[in-house]
PDB file of C-alpha atoms in Angstrom:
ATOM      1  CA  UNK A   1       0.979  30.768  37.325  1.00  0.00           C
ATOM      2  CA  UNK A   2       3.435  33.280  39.053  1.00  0.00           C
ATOM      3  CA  UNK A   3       6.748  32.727  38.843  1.00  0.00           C
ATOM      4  CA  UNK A   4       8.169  34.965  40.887  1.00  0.00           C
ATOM      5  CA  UNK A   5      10.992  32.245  42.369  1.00  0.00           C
ATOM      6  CA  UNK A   6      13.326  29.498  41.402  1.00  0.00           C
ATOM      7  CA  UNK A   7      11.590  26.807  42.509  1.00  0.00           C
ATOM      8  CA  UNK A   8       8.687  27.930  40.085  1.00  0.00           C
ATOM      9  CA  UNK A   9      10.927  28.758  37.274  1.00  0.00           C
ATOM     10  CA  UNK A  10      12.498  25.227  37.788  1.00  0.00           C
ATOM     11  CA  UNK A  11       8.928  23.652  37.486  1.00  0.00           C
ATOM     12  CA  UNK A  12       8.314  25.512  34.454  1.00  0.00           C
ATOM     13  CA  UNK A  13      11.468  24.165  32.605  1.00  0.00           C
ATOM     14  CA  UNK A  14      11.032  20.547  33.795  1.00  0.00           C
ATOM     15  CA  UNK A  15       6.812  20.365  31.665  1.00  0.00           C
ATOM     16  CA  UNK A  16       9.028  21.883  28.995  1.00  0.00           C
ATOM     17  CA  UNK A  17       8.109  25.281  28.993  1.00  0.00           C
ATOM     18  CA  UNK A  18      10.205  26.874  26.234  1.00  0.00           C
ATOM     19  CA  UNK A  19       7.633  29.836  25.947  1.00  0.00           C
ATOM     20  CA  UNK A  20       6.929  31.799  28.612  1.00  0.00           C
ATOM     21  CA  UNK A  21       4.598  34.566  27.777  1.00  0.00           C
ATOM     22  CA  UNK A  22       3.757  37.254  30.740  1.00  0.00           C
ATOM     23  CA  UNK A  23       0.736  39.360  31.129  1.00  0.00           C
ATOM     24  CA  UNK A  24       1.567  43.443  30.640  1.00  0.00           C
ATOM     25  CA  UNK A  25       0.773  43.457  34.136  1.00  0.00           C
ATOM     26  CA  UNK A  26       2.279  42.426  37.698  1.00  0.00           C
ATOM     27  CA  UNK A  27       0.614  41.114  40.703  1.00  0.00           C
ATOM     28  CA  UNK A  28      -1.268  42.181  42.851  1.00  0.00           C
ATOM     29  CA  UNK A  29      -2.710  45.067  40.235  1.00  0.00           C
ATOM     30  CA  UNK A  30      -3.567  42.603  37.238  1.00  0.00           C
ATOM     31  CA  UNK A  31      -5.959  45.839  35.843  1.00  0.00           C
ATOM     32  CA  UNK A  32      -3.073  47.921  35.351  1.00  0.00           C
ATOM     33  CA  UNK A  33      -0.823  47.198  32.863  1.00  0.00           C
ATOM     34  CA  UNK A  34       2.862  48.245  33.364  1.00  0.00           C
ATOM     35  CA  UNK A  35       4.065  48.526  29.847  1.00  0.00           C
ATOM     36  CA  UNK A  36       3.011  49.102  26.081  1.00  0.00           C
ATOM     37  CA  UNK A  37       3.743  46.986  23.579  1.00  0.00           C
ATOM     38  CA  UNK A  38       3.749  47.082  20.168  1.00  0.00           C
ATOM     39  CA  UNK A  39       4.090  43.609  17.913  1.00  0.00           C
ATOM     40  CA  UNK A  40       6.030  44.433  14.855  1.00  0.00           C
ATOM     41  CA  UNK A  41       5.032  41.729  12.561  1.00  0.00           C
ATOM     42  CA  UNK A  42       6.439  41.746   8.689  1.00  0.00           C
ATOM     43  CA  UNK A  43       3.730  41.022   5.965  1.00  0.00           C
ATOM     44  CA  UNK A  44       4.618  38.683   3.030  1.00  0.00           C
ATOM     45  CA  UNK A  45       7.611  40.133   1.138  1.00  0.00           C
ATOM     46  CA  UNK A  46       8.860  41.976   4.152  1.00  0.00           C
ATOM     47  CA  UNK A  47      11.341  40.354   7.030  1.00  0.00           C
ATOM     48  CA  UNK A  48      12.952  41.189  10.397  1.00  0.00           C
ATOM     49  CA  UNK A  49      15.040  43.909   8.588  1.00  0.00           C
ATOM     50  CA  UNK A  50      11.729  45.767   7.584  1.00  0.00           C
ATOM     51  CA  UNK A  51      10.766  45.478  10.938  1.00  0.00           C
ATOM     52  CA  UNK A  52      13.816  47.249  12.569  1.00  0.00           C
ATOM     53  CA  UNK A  53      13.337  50.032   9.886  1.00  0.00           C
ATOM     54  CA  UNK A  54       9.769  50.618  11.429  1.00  0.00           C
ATOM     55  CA  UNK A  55      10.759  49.632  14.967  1.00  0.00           C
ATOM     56  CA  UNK A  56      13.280  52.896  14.583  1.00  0.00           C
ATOM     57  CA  UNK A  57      10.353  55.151  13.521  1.00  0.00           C
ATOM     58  CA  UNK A  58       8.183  53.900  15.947  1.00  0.00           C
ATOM     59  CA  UNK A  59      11.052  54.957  18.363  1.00  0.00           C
ATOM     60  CA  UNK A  60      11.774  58.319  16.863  1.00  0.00           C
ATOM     61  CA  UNK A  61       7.737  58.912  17.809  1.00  0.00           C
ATOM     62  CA  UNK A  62       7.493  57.667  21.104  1.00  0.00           C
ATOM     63  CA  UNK A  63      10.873  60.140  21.864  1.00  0.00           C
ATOM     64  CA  UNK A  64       8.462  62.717  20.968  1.00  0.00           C
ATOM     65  CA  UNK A  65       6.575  62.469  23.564  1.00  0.00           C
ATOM     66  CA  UNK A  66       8.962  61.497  26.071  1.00  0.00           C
ATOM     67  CA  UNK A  67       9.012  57.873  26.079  1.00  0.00           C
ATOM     68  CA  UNK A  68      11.337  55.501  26.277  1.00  0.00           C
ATOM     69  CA  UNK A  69      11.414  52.375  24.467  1.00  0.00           C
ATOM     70  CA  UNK A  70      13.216  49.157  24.832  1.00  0.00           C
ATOM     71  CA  UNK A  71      13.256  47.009  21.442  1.00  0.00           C
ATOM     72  CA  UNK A  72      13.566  42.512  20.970  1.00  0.00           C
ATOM     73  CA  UNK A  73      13.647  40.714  18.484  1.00  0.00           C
ATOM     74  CA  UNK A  74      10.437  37.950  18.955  1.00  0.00           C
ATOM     75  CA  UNK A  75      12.201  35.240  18.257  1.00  0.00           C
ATOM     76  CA  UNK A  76       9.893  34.089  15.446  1.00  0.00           C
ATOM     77  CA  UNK A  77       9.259  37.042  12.581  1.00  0.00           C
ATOM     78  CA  UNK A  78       9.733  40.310  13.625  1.00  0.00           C
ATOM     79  CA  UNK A  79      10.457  42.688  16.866  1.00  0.00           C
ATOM     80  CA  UNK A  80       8.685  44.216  19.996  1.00  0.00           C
ATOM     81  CA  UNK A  81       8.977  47.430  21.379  1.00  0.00           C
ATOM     82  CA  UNK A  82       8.237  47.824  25.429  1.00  0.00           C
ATOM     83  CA  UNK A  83       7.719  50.963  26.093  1.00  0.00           C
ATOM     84  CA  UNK A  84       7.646  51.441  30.651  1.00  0.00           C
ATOM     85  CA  UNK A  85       4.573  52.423  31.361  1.00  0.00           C
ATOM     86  CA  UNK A  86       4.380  53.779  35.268  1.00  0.00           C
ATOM     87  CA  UNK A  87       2.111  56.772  35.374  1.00  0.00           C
ATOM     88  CA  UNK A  88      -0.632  55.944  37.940  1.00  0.00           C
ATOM     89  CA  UNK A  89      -4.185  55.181  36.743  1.00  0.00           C
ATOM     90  CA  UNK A  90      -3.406  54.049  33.534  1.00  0.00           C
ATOM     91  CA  UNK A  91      -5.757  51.369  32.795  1.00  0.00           C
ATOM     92  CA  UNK A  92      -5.494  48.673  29.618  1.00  0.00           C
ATOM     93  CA  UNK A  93      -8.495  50.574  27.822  1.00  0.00           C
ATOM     94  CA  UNK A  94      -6.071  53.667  28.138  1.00  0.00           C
ATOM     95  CA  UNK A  95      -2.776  51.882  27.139  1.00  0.00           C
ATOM     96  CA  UNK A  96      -4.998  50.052  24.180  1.00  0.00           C
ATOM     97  CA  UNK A  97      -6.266  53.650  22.930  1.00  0.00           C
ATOM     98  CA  UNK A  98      -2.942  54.862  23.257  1.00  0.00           C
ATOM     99  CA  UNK A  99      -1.280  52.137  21.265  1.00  0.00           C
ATOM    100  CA  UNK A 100      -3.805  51.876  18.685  1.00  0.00           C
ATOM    101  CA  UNK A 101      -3.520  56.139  18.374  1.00  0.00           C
ATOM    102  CA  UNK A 102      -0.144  55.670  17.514  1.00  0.00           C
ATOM    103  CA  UNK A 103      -0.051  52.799  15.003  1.00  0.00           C
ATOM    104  CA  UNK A 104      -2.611  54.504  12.976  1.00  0.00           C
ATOM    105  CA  UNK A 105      -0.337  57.697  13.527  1.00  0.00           C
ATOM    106  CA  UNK A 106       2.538  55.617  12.032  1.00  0.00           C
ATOM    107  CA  UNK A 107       0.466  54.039   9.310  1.00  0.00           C
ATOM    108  CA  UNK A 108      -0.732  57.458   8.348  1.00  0.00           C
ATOM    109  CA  UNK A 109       2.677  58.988   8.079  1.00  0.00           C
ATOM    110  CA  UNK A 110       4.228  55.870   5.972  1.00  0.00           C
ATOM    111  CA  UNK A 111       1.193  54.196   4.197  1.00  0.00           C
ATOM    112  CA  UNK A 112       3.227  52.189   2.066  1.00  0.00           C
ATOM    113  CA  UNK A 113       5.240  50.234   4.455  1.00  0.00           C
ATOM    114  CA  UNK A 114       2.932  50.375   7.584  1.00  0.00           C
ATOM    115  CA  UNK A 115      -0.228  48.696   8.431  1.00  0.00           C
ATOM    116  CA  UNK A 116      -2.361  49.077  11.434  1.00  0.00           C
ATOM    117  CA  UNK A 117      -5.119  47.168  10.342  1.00  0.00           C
ATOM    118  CA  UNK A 118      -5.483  43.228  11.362  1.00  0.00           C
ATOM    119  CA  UNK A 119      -6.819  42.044   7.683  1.00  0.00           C
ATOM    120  CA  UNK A 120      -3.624  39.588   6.294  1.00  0.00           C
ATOM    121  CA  UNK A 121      -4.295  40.799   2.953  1.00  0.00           C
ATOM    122  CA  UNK A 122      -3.644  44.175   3.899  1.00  0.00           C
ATOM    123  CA  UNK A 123      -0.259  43.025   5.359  1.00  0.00           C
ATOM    124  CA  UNK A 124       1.650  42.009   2.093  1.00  0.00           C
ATOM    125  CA  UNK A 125       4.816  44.403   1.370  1.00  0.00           C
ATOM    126  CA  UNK A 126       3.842  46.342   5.035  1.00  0.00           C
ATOM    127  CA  UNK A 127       4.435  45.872   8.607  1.00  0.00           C
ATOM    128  CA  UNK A 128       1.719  45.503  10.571  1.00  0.00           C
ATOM    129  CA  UNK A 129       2.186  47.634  14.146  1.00  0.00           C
ATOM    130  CA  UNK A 130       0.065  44.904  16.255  1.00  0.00           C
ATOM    131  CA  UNK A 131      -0.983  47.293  19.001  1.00  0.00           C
ATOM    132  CA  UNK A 132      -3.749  45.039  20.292  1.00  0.00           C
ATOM    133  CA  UNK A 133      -1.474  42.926  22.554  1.00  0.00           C
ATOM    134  CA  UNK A 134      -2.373  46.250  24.944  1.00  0.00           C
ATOM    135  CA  UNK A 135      -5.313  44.212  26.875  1.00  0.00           C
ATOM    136  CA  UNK A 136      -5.793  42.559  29.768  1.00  0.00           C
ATOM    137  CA  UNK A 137      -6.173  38.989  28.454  1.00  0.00           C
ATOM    138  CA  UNK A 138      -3.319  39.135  25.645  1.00  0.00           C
ATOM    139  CA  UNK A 139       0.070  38.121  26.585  1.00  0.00           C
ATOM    140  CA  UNK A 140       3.765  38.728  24.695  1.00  0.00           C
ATOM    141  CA  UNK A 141       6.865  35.593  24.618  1.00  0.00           C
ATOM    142  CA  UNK A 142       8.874  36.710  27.182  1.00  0.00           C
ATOM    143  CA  UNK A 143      12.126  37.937  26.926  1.00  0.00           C
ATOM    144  CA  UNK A 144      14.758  34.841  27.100  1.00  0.00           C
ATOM    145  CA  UNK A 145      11.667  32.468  25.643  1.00  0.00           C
ATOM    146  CA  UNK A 146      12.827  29.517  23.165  1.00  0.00           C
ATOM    147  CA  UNK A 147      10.394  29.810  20.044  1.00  0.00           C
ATOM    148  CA  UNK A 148       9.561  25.951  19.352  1.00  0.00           C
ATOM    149  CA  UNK A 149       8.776  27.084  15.757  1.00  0.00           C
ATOM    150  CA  UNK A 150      11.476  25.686  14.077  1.00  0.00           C
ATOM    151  CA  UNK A 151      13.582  22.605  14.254  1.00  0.00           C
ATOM    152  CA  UNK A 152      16.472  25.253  15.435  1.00  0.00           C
ATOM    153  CA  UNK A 153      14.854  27.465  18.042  1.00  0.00           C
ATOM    154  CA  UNK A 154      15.258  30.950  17.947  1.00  0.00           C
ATOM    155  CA  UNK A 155      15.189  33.212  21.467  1.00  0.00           C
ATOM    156  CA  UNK A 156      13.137  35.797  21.925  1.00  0.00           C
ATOM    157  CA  UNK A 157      15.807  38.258  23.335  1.00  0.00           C
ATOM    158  CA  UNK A 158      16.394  42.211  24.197  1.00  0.00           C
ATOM    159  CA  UNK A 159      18.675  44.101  21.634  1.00  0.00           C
ATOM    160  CA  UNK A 160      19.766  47.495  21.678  1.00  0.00           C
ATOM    161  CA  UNK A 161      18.763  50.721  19.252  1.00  0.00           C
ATOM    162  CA  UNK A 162      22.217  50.924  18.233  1.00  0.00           C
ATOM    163  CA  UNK A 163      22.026  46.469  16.386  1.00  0.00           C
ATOM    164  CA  UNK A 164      18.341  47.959  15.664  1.00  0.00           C
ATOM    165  CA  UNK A 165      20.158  51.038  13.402  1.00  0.00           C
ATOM    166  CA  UNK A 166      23.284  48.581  12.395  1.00  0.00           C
ATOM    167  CA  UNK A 167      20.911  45.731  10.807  1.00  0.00           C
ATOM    168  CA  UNK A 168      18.912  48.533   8.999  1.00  0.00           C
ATOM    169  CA  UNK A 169      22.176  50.430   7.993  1.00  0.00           C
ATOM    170  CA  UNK A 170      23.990  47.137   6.996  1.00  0.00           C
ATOM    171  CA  UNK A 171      21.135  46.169   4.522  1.00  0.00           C
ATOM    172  CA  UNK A 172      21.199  49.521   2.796  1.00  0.00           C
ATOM    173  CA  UNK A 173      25.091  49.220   2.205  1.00  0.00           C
ATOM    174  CA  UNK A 174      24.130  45.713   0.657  1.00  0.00           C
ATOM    175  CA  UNK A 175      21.722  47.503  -1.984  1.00  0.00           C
TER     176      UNK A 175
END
């Protein structure tokens, strides 16, 4: 569906919709995607804190080459980073490549807390940088989204680099 009024949006919430979960694209140009995003998703014996610790690497990377990045927290396990993607021509193979590039990058650079590679069992004590959400047919919870995952759902909601830096700072003061 496209939601794109409040009519729509009103449907959506009367089936019960709690999880919306949008395309990386907008209509009418459903082969270009508009933004990047990578799924930070903590491994067994890692959490959401783990996750911000990456999510701030991932950002200090993406800086370096002169893109911005907007980090959530899923709602679920871990975080998302969006990264605006509006350079014309850019098609979901490209974005995919790009994303992939760069998780392997990250992996590479911190091989004992990163994991680029889908395999679970690879995941334990790591974050896994899920860059394969860059395709046409995958979608990401939208930002707002109720998580029916738990009797208490969590949101799916934007935070800023500076709670990103204060949940990762706060933790260290704890050990």
């Amino acid at each position: 569906i496209l939601i794109n009024d409040l009519r729509t949006l009103v449907w959506c919430a009367n089936l019960a919709n709690l999880e919306l979960h949008p395309f990386l694209h907008r209509v009418p140009h459903i082969d270009r995607p508009d933004q990047i995003t990578f799924d930070l998703d903590p491994g067994e014996g890692t959490d959401l804190i783990d996750c911000a610790d990456i999510a701030l690497l991932l950002r200090e990377v993406l800086a370096g080459r002169k893109l911005q990045s907007f980090p959530k927290v899923s709602g679920s396990k871990g975080m998302q980073i969006a990264v605006p993607q509006n350079t014309p021509g850019v098609t979901y193979e490209d974005s995919g490549a790009f994303a992939k590039a760069l998780a392997m990058h990250i992996t590479k650079a911190h091989p004992s807390r990163v994991v680029w590679e889908m395999a679970k069992e690879k995941r334990v004590g790591k974050i896994f940088v899920d860059w394969s959400q860059n395709s046409d047919f995958k979608t990401t919870v939208g930002v707002y989204s109720l998580r029916a995952k738990r009797a208490f759902p969590f949101v799916s909601m934007p935070v800023t680099w500076d709670e990103v830096e204060t949940m990762t700072t706060e933790r260290r003061v704890e050990d």
